[in-house]
CSV table of C-alpha atoms in Angstrom, one decimal:
chain,number,residue,atom,x,y,z
A,110,MET,CA,0.0,0.0,0.0
A,111,LEU,CA,1.4,3.4,-1.0
A,112,GLY,CA,2.1,6.0,1.7
A,113,ARG,CA,0.6,9.4,1.7
A,114,GLY,CA,3.6,10.9,0.0
A,115,HIS,CA,3.5,8.3,-2.7
A,116,GLN,CA,-0.3,8.7,-3.1
A,117,ARG,CA,0.2,12.4,-3.6
A,118,THR,CA,2.9,11.7,-6.2
A,119,ALA,CA,0.6,9.3,-8.1
A,120,ARG,CA,-2.3,11.8,-8.0
A,121,ASP,CA,0.0,14.6,-9.2
A,122,ARG,CA,1.3,12.3,-12.0
A,123,HIS,CA,-2.2,11.5,-13.0
A,124,ARG,CA,-3.2,15.1,-13.0
A,125,LEU,CA,-0.3,16.1,-15.1
A,126,ALA,CA,-0.8,13.3,-17.6
A,127,GLY,CA,-4.6,13.8,-17.8
A,128,ARG,CA,-5.0,17.5,-17.8
A,129,HIS,CA,-1.9,19.7,-18.3
A,130,ARG,CA,0.0,17.7,-20.8
A,131,PRO,CA,-2.6,17.9,-23.6
A,132,THR,CA,-2.9,21.6,-23.0
A,133,ARG,CA,0.8,22.1,-23.5
A,134,GLU,CA,0.9,20.0,-26.6
A,135,LEU,CA,-2.1,21.7,-28.0
A,136,HIS,CA,-0.3,25.0,-28.1
A,137,ARG,CA,3.2,23.7,-28.8
A,138,PRO,CA,4.6,25.3,-32.0
A,139,PRO,CA,5.8,23.0,-34.7
A,140,VAL,CA,9.6,22.3,-34.5
A,141,THR,CA,11.2,23.2,-37.8
A,142,SER,CA,14.7,22.2,-38.7
A,143,ALA,CA,16.0,25.7,-38.0
A,144,ARG,CA,14.2,25.9,-34.7
A,145,PHE,CA,15.5,22.5,-33.7
A,146,ALA,CA,19.1,23.6,-34.5
A,147,GLY,CA,18.6,26.7,-32.4
A,148,MET,CA,17.1,24.7,-29.5
A,149,THR,CA,20.1,22.3,-29.6
A,150,LEU,CA,22.6,25.2,-29.6
A,151,LEU,CA,20.8,26.9,-26.7
A,152,ALA,CA,20.9,23.7,-24.7
A,153,ALA,CA,24.7,23.4,-25.3
A,154,LEU,CA,25.1,27.1,-24.2
A,155,LYS,CA,23.1,26.5,-21.1
A,156,ALA,CA,25.3,23.5,-20.1
A,157,PHE,CA,28.4,25.7,-20.8
A,158,TYR,CA,27.0,28.4,-18.6
A,159,LEU,CA,26.1,26.1,-15.7
A,160,GLU,CA,29.4,24.3,-15.8
A,161,HIS,CA,31.4,27.5,-15.7
A,162,ARG,CA,29.2,29.2,-13.2
A,163,ARG,CA,30.0,26.3,-10.8
A,164,CYS,CA,33.7,27.0,-11.0
A,165,GLY,CA,33.2,30.8,-11.1
A,166,ASP,CA,34.1,31.3,-14.7
A,167,LEU,CA,31.1,33.5,-15.6
A,168,ASP,CA,30.4,35.3,-12.3
A,169,GLY,CA,33.7,36.5,-11.1
A,170,GLY,CA,35.4,33.2,-10.3
A,171,VAL,CA,37.0,32.0,-7.1
A,172,GLU,CA,40.7,32.7,-6.8
A,173,ASP,CA,42.9,32.3,-3.7
A,174,ASP,CA,45.4,35.1,-4.0
A,175,ARG,CA,47.3,33.9,-1.0
A,176,VAL,CA,48.4,30.6,-2.5
A,177,GLY,CA,48.0,31.6,-6.2
A,178,VAL,CA,45.6,28.7,-6.8
A,179,THR,CA,42.8,28.8,-9.4
A,180,ARG,CA,40.0,26.3,-9.1
A,181,THR,CA,39.2,24.6,-12.4
A,182,CYS,CA,35.8,23.4,-13.7
A,183,GLY,CA,36.9,20.0,-14.8
A,184,ALA,CA,35.4,20.5,-18.3
A,185,GLN,CA,37.6,19.2,-21.1
A,186,TRP,CA,37.0,22.3,-23.3
A,187,CYS,CA,37.8,24.9,-20.6
A,188,ALA,CA,41.0,24.7,-18.5
A,189,SER,CA,40.3,27.5,-16.1
A,190,TRP,CA,38.1,30.4,-15.4
A,191,ARG,CA,40.8,32.7,-16.6
A,192,SER,CA,40.9,31.2,-20.1
A,193,ALA,CA,37.1,31.5,-20.3
A,194,ARG,CA,37.3,35.2,-19.6
A,195,LEU,CA,39.8,35.9,-22.5
A,196,PRO,CA,38.3,38.5,-24.9
A,197,GLY,CA,38.4,36.1,-27.8
A,198,SER,CA,36.5,33.5,-25.9
A,199,MET,CA,33.9,35.9,-24.8
A,200,ARG,CA,33.4,37.1,-28.4
A,201,LEU,CA,33.0,33.4,-29.4
A,202,ILE,CA,30.3,33.0,-26.8
A,203,GLY,CA,28.5,36.2,-27.9
A,204,LEU,CA,28.6,35.0,-31.5
A,205,ALA,CA,27.2,31.7,-30.5
A,206,VAL,CA,24.3,33.4,-28.7
A,207,ALA,CA,23.6,35.7,-31.6
A,208,LEU,CA,23.6,32.7,-34.0
A,209,ALA,CA,21.2,30.8,-31.8
A,210,VAL,CA,18.8,33.7,-31.5
A,211,SER,CA,18.8,34.3,-35.3
A,212,LEU,CA,18.2,30.6,-36.0
A,213,ILE,CA,15.1,30.7,-33.8
A,214,LEU,CA,13.7,34.1,-34.7
A,215,ALA,CA,14.3,33.9,-38.5
A,216,PRO,CA,11.8,31.1,-39.1
A,217,LEU,CA,9.3,32.8,-36.8
A,218,ALA,CA,9.6,36.1,-38.7
A,219,THR,CA,9.1,34.2,-41.9
A,220,GLU,CA,6.1,32.5,-40.6
A,221,ALA,CA,4.7,35.7,-39.3
A,222,GLN,CA,4.9,37.3,-42.7
A,223,PRO,CA,2.9,35.3,-45.2
A,224,THR,CA,3.9,35.7,-48.8
A,225,GLY,CA,0.8,36.9,-50.8
A,226,LYS,CA,0.2,35.6,-54.2
A,227,LYS,CA,0.2,38.1,-57.0
A,228,ALA,CA,-3.0,38.0,-59.2
A,229,ARG,CA,-1.9,37.4,-62.8
A,230,ILE,CA,-4.3,39.0,-65.3
A,231,GLY,CA,-3.9,38.4,-69.0
A,232,VAL,CA,-5.2,41.0,-71.4
A,233,LEU,CA,-5.7,40.6,-75.2
A,234,LEU,CA,-6.5,43.7,-77.2
A,235,LEU,CA,-6.9,44.3,-80.9
A,236,PRO,CA,-6.7,48.1,-81.0
A,237,PRO,CA,-3.2,49.6,-81.0
A,238,ARG,CA,-1.6,50.5,-77.7
A,239,ALA,CA,-0.8,54.1,-78.9
A,240,GLU,CA,-4.4,54.9,-79.5
A,241,ALA,CA,-7.7,53.4,-78.1
A,242,GLY,CA,-6.0,50.3,-76.7
A,243,GLY,CA,-3.8,52.5,-74.4
A,244,THR,CA,-6.9,54.3,-73.1
A,245,TYR,CA,-8.7,51.1,-72.3
A,246,ILE,CA,-5.7,49.7,-70.4
A,247,GLN,CA,-5.4,52.9,-68.4
A,248,ALA,CA,-9.1,52.6,-67.4
A,249,LEU,CA,-8.6,49.0,-66.4
A,250,ARG,CA,-5.6,49.9,-64.3
A,251,GLU,CA,-7.6,52.7,-62.6
A,252,GLY,CA,-10.5,50.3,-61.8
A,253,LEU,CA,-8.1,47.7,-60.3
A,254,HIS,CA,-6.3,50.3,-58.3
A,255,GLU,CA,-9.6,51.5,-56.8
A,256,LEU,CA,-10.2,47.9,-55.6
A,257,GLY,CA,-6.8,47.7,-53.9
A,258,TYR,CA,-4.7,46.0,-56.7
A,259,VAL,CA,-1.2,47.5,-57.2
A,260,GLU,CA,1.1,46.3,-60.0
A,261,GLY,CA,4.2,44.7,-58.7
A,262,GLN,CA,2.7,44.1,-55.2
A,263,ASN,CA,-0.4,42.0,-55.6
A,264,LEU,CA,-1.0,42.3,-59.3
A,265,LEU,CA,0.7,41.3,-62.5
A,266,LEU,CA,-0.7,42.4,-65.9
A,267,GLU,CA,0.3,40.4,-69.0
A,268,ILE,CA,-0.8,42.4,-72.0
A,269,ARG,CA,-0.7,41.3,-75.6
A,270,TRP,CA,-1.4,43.8,-78.4
A,271,ALA,CA,-2.5,42.8,-81.9
A,272,GLU,CA,-2.0,46.5,-83.1
A,273,GLY,CA,-5.1,46.3,-85.3
A,274,ARG,CA,-4.1,43.0,-87.0
A,275,PRO,CA,-6.7,40.3,-86.3
A,276,GLU,CA,-4.5,37.6,-87.8
A,277,LEU,CA,-2.2,38.0,-84.8
A,278,LEU,CA,-4.8,37.2,-82.2
A,279,PRO,CA,-4.5,33.3,-82.1
A,280,GLY,CA,-0.7,33.5,-81.5
A,281,LEU,CA,-1.0,36.2,-78.9
A,282,ALA,CA,-3.7,34.2,-77.1
A,283,ALA,CA,-1.4,31.2,-77.0
A,284,GLU,CA,1.3,33.4,-75.5
A,285,LEU,CA,-1.1,34.7,-72.8
A,286,LEU,CA,-2.2,31.2,-71.8
A,287,SER,CA,1.5,30.1,-71.4
A,288,THR,CA,1.9,32.7,-68.7
A,289,GLY,CA,-0.6,30.9,-66.4
A,290,PRO,CA,-3.2,33.8,-66.0
A,291,ASP,CA,-5.8,33.6,-63.2
A,292,VAL,CA,-8.2,35.7,-65.3
A,293,LEU,CA,-8.3,36.9,-69.0
A,294,VAL,CA,-9.7,40.2,-70.1
A,295,THR,CA,-10.6,41.3,-73.7
A,296,SER,CA,-13.1,43.1,-75.8
A,297,GLY,CA,-14.7,42.8,-79.3
A,298,SER,CA,-16.1,39.8,-80.9
A,299,GLU,CA,-12.9,38.7,-82.7
A,300,SER,CA,-10.7,38.8,-79.6
A,301,ILE,CA,-13.4,37.2,-77.4
A,302,LEU,CA,-14.0,34.3,-79.7
A,303,THR,CA,-10.2,33.8,-80.1
A,304,LEU,CA,-9.8,33.4,-76.3
A,305,LYS,CA,-13.0,31.3,-76.1
A,306,ARG,CA,-11.5,28.8,-78.6
A,307,ALA,CA,-8.2,28.8,-76.7
A,308,THR,CA,-9.6,27.9,-73.3
A,309,ASP,CA,-12.9,26.9,-71.7
A,310,VAL,CA,-11.4,26.8,-68.2
A,311,ILE,CA,-9.7,30.1,-67.5
A,312,PRO,CA,-12.3,32.8,-66.7
A,313,ILE,CA,-12.7,35.4,-69.5
A,314,ILE,CA,-14.0,38.9,-68.7
A,315,MET,CA,-15.5,40.7,-71.7
A,316,ALA,CA,-15.1,44.4,-71.3
A,317,THR,CA,-17.3,45.0,-74.3
A,318,VAL,CA,-19.3,42.6,-76.4
A,319,MET,CA,-22.1,43.3,-78.9
A,320,ASP,CA,-24.7,40.7,-78.0
A,321,PRO,CA,-23.2,37.6,-76.3
A,322,VAL,CA,-26.4,35.6,-76.6
A,323,ALA,CA,-26.9,36.3,-80.3
A,324,LEU,CA,-23.2,35.4,-80.8
A,325,GLY,CA,-23.7,32.1,-79.1
A,326,ILE,CA,-21.2,32.6,-76.3
A,327,ALA,CA,-23.6,33.0,-73.4
A,328,ALA,CA,-26.8,31.1,-72.5
A,329,SER,CA,-28.4,34.3,-71.3
A,330,LEU,CA,-27.4,37.6,-69.8
A,331,ALA,CA,-28.6,36.6,-66.3
A,332,LYS,CA,-26.8,33.2,-66.4
A,333,PRO,CA,-24.1,33.2,-69.0
A,334,GLY,CA,-22.8,29.8,-68.2
A,335,GLY,CA,-19.3,28.6,-69.3
A,336,ASN,CA,-16.2,30.6,-68.6
A,337,LEU,CA,-17.3,34.1,-69.9
A,338,THR,CA,-19.0,37.1,-68.4
A,339,GLY,CA,-18.7,40.8,-68.5
A,340,LEU,CA,-20.4,43.7,-70.2
A,341,ALA,CA,-22.6,43.8,-73.3
A,342,ILE,CA,-23.0,47.0,-75.3
A,343,LEU,CA,-26.1,45.6,-77.2
A,344,SER,CA,-25.2,47.3,-80.4
A,345,LEU,CA,-28.0,45.7,-82.2
A,346,GLU,CA,-30.4,48.0,-80.4
A,347,LEU,CA,-28.1,51.0,-80.8
A,348,THR,CA,-27.8,50.7,-84.6
A,349,SER,CA,-31.4,52.0,-85.2
A,350,LYS,CA,-30.8,54.8,-82.8
A,351,ARG,CA,-27.6,55.9,-84.6
A,352,LEU,CA,-29.3,55.9,-87.9
A,353,GLN,CA,-32.2,57.9,-86.5
A,354,LEU,CA,-29.9,60.5,-85.0
A,355,LEU,CA,-28.0,60.8,-88.3
A,356,LYS,CA,-31.2,61.3,-90.1
A,357,GLU,CA,-32.3,64.0,-87.7
A,358,ALA,CA,-28.9,65.8,-88.0
A,359,VAL,CA,-28.9,65.5,-91.8
A,360,PRO,CA,-32.6,65.8,-93.0
A,361,ARG,CA,-31.5,65.3,-96.6
A,362,LEU,CA,-30.0,61.9,-95.8
A,363,SER,CA,-31.4,59.3,-98.2
A,364,ARG,CA,-28.6,56.7,-98.9
A,365,VAL,CA,-26.3,55.4,-96.2
A,366,ALA,CA,-23.0,53.6,-96.8
A,367,VAL,CA,-22.3,51.2,-93.9
A,368,LEU,CA,-18.7,50.4,-93.1
A,369,TRP,CA,-18.4,46.9,-91.7
A,370,ASN,CA,-15.9,44.1,-91.2
A,371,PRO,CA,-17.0,40.7,-92.5
A,372,ALA,CA,-14.3,39.0,-90.3
A,373,ASN,CA,-16.2,40.2,-87.2
A,374,PRO,CA,-19.1,37.9,-86.4
A,375,GLY,CA,-20.8,40.7,-84.5
A,376,ASN,CA,-20.9,42.9,-87.6
A,377,VAL,CA,-22.9,40.4,-89.4
A,378,LEU,CA,-25.6,40.6,-86.7
A,379,VAL,CA,-25.6,44.4,-86.9
A,380,LEU,CA,-26.3,44.4,-90.6
A,381,ARG,CA,-29.6,42.7,-89.9
A,382,GLU,CA,-30.5,45.6,-87.7
A,383,VAL,CA,-29.4,48.1,-90.3
A,384,GLU,CA,-31.8,46.5,-92.7
A,385,THR,CA,-34.7,46.8,-90.3
A,386,ALA,CA,-34.0,50.3,-89.2
A,387,SER,CA,-33.4,51.6,-92.7
A,388,GLN,CA,-36.9,50.4,-93.8
A,389,THR,CA,-38.4,52.2,-90.8
A,390,LEU,CA,-36.6,55.4,-91.5
A,391,GLY,CA,-37.1,55.3,-95.3
A,392,LEU,CA,-33.4,55.0,-96.1
A,393,ARG,CA,-31.5,53.0,-98.6
A,394,TRP,CA,-28.2,51.5,-97.5
A,395,GLN,CA,-25.2,49.8,-99.0
A,396,GLY,CA,-22.7,47.6,-97.0
A,397,VAL,CA,-19.1,48.5,-97.7
A,398,ALA,CA,-16.9,45.7,-96.4
A,399,VAL,CA,-13.4,46.4,-95.0
A,400,ARG,CA,-11.5,43.4,-93.8
A,401,ARG,CA,-8.1,45.0,-93.5
A,402,PRO,CA,-6.7,48.5,-93.8
A,403,GLY,CA,-5.5,47.9,-97.3
A,404,GLU,CA,-9.1,47.8,-98.4
A,405,LEU,CA,-10.0,51.3,-97.2
A,406,ALA,CA,-9.1,53.1,-100.4
A,407,SER,CA,-11.3,50.9,-102.6
A,408,ALA,CA,-14.1,51.1,-99.9
A,409,PHE,CA,-14.4,54.8,-100.2
A,410,GLU,CA,-14.3,54.7,-104.0
A,411,ALA,CA,-17.3,52.4,-103.7
A,412,ILE,CA,-19.0,54.9,-101.4
A,413,VAL,CA,-18.5,57.8,-103.9
A,414,SER,CA,-19.6,55.6,-106.9
A,415,ALA,CA,-22.9,54.6,-105.0
A,416,GLN,CA,-23.6,58.4,-104.5
A,417,SER,CA,-24.1,57.9,-100.8
A,418,ASN,CA,-24.8,61.0,-98.8
A,419,GLY,CA,-24.0,59.7,-95.3
A,420,ILE,CA,-21.9,57.1,-93.6
A,421,LEU,CA,-22.5,54.8,-90.7
A,422,ALA,CA,-19.4,53.1,-89.2
A,423,ILE,CA,-20.5,50.2,-86.9
A,424,GLU,CA,-18.6,48.8,-84.0
A,425,ASP,CA,-15.3,47.1,-85.0
A,426,SER,CA,-11.9,47.1,-83.3
A,427,MET,CA,-10.1,47.0,-86.7
A,428,LEU,CA,-12.0,50.0,-88.0
A,429,LEU,CA,-11.3,51.8,-84.7
A,430,SER,CA,-7.6,50.9,-85.0
A,431,TYR,CA,-7.4,52.9,-88.3
A,432,ARG,CA,-9.7,55.7,-87.4
A,433,SER,CA,-7.2,58.3,-88.6
A,434,ARG,CA,-7.2,56.9,-92.1
A,435,ILE,CA,-10.9,56.6,-92.1
A,436,LEU,CA,-11.4,60.2,-90.9
A,437,GLU,CA,-9.1,61.5,-93.6
A,438,SER,CA,-11.1,59.6,-96.3
A,439,VAL,CA,-14.4,60.8,-94.9
A,440,ALA,CA,-13.1,64.4,-94.8
A,441,ARG,CA,-11.9,64.1,-98.4
A,442,ILE,CA,-15.3,63.1,-99.8
A,443,ARG,CA,-17.0,65.5,-97.4
A,444,LEU,CA,-19.8,63.3,-96.1
A,445,PRO,CA,-21.5,63.4,-92.7
A,446,ALA,CA,-20.8,60.3,-90.7
A,447,MET,CA,-22.1,58.6,-87.5
A,448,TYR,CA,-19.6,56.5,-85.5
A,449,ALA,CA,-20.0,53.9,-82.7
A,450,PHE,CA,-17.0,55.2,-80.7
A,451,ARG,CA,-16.5,58.7,-79.5
A,452,GLN,CA,-12.8,58.4,-80.2
A,453,PHE,CA,-13.7,59.2,-83.8
A,454,VAL,CA,-15.4,62.4,-82.8
A,455,ASP,CA,-12.6,63.5,-80.5
A,456,ALA,CA,-10.3,63.1,-83.5
A,457,GLY,CA,-12.5,65.1,-85.9
A,458,GLY,CA,-15.5,62.9,-86.8
A,459,LEU,CA,-19.0,64.5,-86.9
A,460,MET,CA,-21.0,62.5,-84.3
A,461,SER,CA,-21.1,59.3,-82.2
A,462,TYR,CA,-23.6,57.5,-80.0
A,463,GLY,CA,-22.9,54.7,-77.7
A,464,PRO,CA,-21.6,53.6,-74.2
A,465,ASN,CA,-18.4,54.9,-72.8
A,466,ILE,CA,-15.9,52.1,-73.5
A,467,PRO,CA,-13.2,53.2,-71.1
A,468,ASP,CA,-15.8,53.1,-68.3
A,469,SER,CA,-16.6,49.5,-69.4
A,470,PHE,CA,-13.0,48.5,-68.9
A,471,ARG,CA,-13.0,50.2,-65.6
A,472,ARG,CA,-16.1,48.3,-64.6
A,473,ALA,CA,-14.4,45.1,-65.8
A,474,ALA,CA,-12.1,45.4,-62.8
A,475,VAL,CA,-15.1,44.6,-60.6
A,476,TYR,CA,-15.6,41.3,-62.4
A,477,ILE,CA,-11.9,40.5,-62.0
A,478,ASP,CA,-12.0,41.1,-58.3
A,479,LYS,CA,-15.1,38.9,-57.9
A,480,ILE,CA,-13.4,36.1,-59.8
A,481,LEU,CA,-10.2,36.3,-57.8
A,482,LYS,CA,-12.3,36.1,-54.6
A,483,GLY,CA,-13.9,32.8,-55.7
A,484,ALA,CA,-16.9,33.7,-57.9
A,485,LYS,CA,-17.6,31.7,-61.0
A,486,PRO,CA,-18.1,33.5,-64.3
A,487,ALA,CA,-21.0,31.2,-65.2
A,488,ASP,CA,-22.9,32.7,-62.2
A,489,LEU,CA,-22.1,36.4,-62.8
A,490,PRO,CA,-24.7,38.2,-64.8
A,491,ILE,CA,-23.6,40.0,-67.9
A,492,GLU,CA,-24.2,43.7,-67.4
A,493,GLN,CA,-25.7,46.2,-69.8
A,494,PRO,CA,-24.7,49.8,-70.0
A,495,THR,CA,-27.1,52.3,-68.4
A,496,LYS,CA,-25.8,55.4,-70.0
A,497,PHE,CA,-25.1,56.3,-73.6
A,498,GLU,CA,-23.3,59.3,-74.9
A,499,LEU,CA,-24.2,61.5,-77.9
A,500,VAL,CA,-21.1,63.5,-78.8
A,501,ILE,CA,-21.2,66.1,-81.6
A,502,ASN,CA,-18.3,68.0,-83.2
A,503,LEU,CA,-19.6,71.4,-84.3
A,504,LYS,CA,-16.2,72.3,-85.9
A,505,THR,CA,-16.6,69.4,-88.3
A,506,ALA,CA,-20.3,70.3,-88.9
A,507,ARG,CA,-19.3,73.8,-90.0
A,508,ALA,CA,-16.6,72.4,-92.3
A,509,LEU,CA,-19.2,70.3,-94.0
A,510,GLY,CA,-21.6,73.3,-94.2
A,511,LEU,CA,-24.0,71.4,-92.0
A,512,THR,CA,-26.3,73.0,-89.4
A,513,ILE,CA,-27.2,70.6,-86.6
A,514,PRO,CA,-30.8,71.1,-85.5
A,515,PRO,CA,-31.3,72.4,-81.9
A,516,SER,CA,-33.4,69.3,-81.2
A,517,VAL,CA,-30.3,67.2,-81.7
A,518,LEU,CA,-27.9,69.5,-80.0
A,519,GLY,CA,-30.1,69.7,-77.0
A,520,ARG,CA,-29.7,65.9,-76.5
A,521,ALA,CA,-25.9,65.9,-76.8
A,522,ASP,CA,-23.9,64.9,-73.8
A,523,GLN,CA,-20.9,66.7,-75.2
A,524,VAL,CA,-20.5,69.3,-77.9
A,525,ILE,CA,-17.0,69.9,-79.3
A,526,GLU,CA,-16.5,73.4,-80.5
């Protein structure tokens, strides 16, 4: 039978084993290799300290001056307290302590500072970087910055420019995919369809798209499905409005030449709306196809031969990429023209009507943020623009000898003098 002292010892042992040990183990930090090395070195230093403290090496020592005898510690690696107090030895001890502390604290500092992953965004653009494309990228950067993304810190932008050449899009898309992007961003039917053919896994944000449902790349605006979502400019509905405004601004308008790109699937859809709207407005129209910039000269020759007295340039990134050449040709034949993008009017075109495309790119940043935080593109509704801008260049109107009716000027969001 155990005595009282033994019973207390057994109870204490039971208490420590059953209650306190799990608590200590629950909060015990993991022992990394660096921490283990530091712990081992500290243990050795502790033994060194205790051994030399016993013989007085580290706290003043014990020396009998009368007989000139020094008490030694008996350790093999220290002959006497005097040798331990040599400057070189003390420096060695200090270095060892510093090394032990660094070995222990370095892993802790690393663990306390988690390395954040940089979001990698791939961007594919057909318009040239020196013109509209650069404006779009700037708007995208601003939108991302407003949401807390900073390039070089938590954001990497991989941008590929086709510089107005659609034939470069497939190769550039392959380059983008090789960078391992988390999200892809693009605009325009050609670029969107190129990325869609390249991947059905990586999320694709469409900064602008004509009508994704009609193009067959979204099941619906509310539930797009697949790996695409973004913003639709619904140009099919805008086409009739553009023709109506051009007719109001130019009452004598009777025959319209429509600049379009057969390589752009969205343009084919727009032409159907042109047919319907022209019949309603009592206009005749002629499609003038432009697949590449080399066809612009012959296209304007066809416009003159058809005796058109107005021009409608529908949405197309290739046409936008060569807006300077288009505007020069329009000015040469002195015809009023309606454009889909205000960049034409800013550069000297007569009038434009449509959504603000840079704002669409800025809004695309919100989609990027949602995707990076776990949302699926299939579940993110495709937005529609809520505001459309009518921009009129009065300087160009005067050059054409055209007086814009007050009823049209009064609806303009911006008038360029």
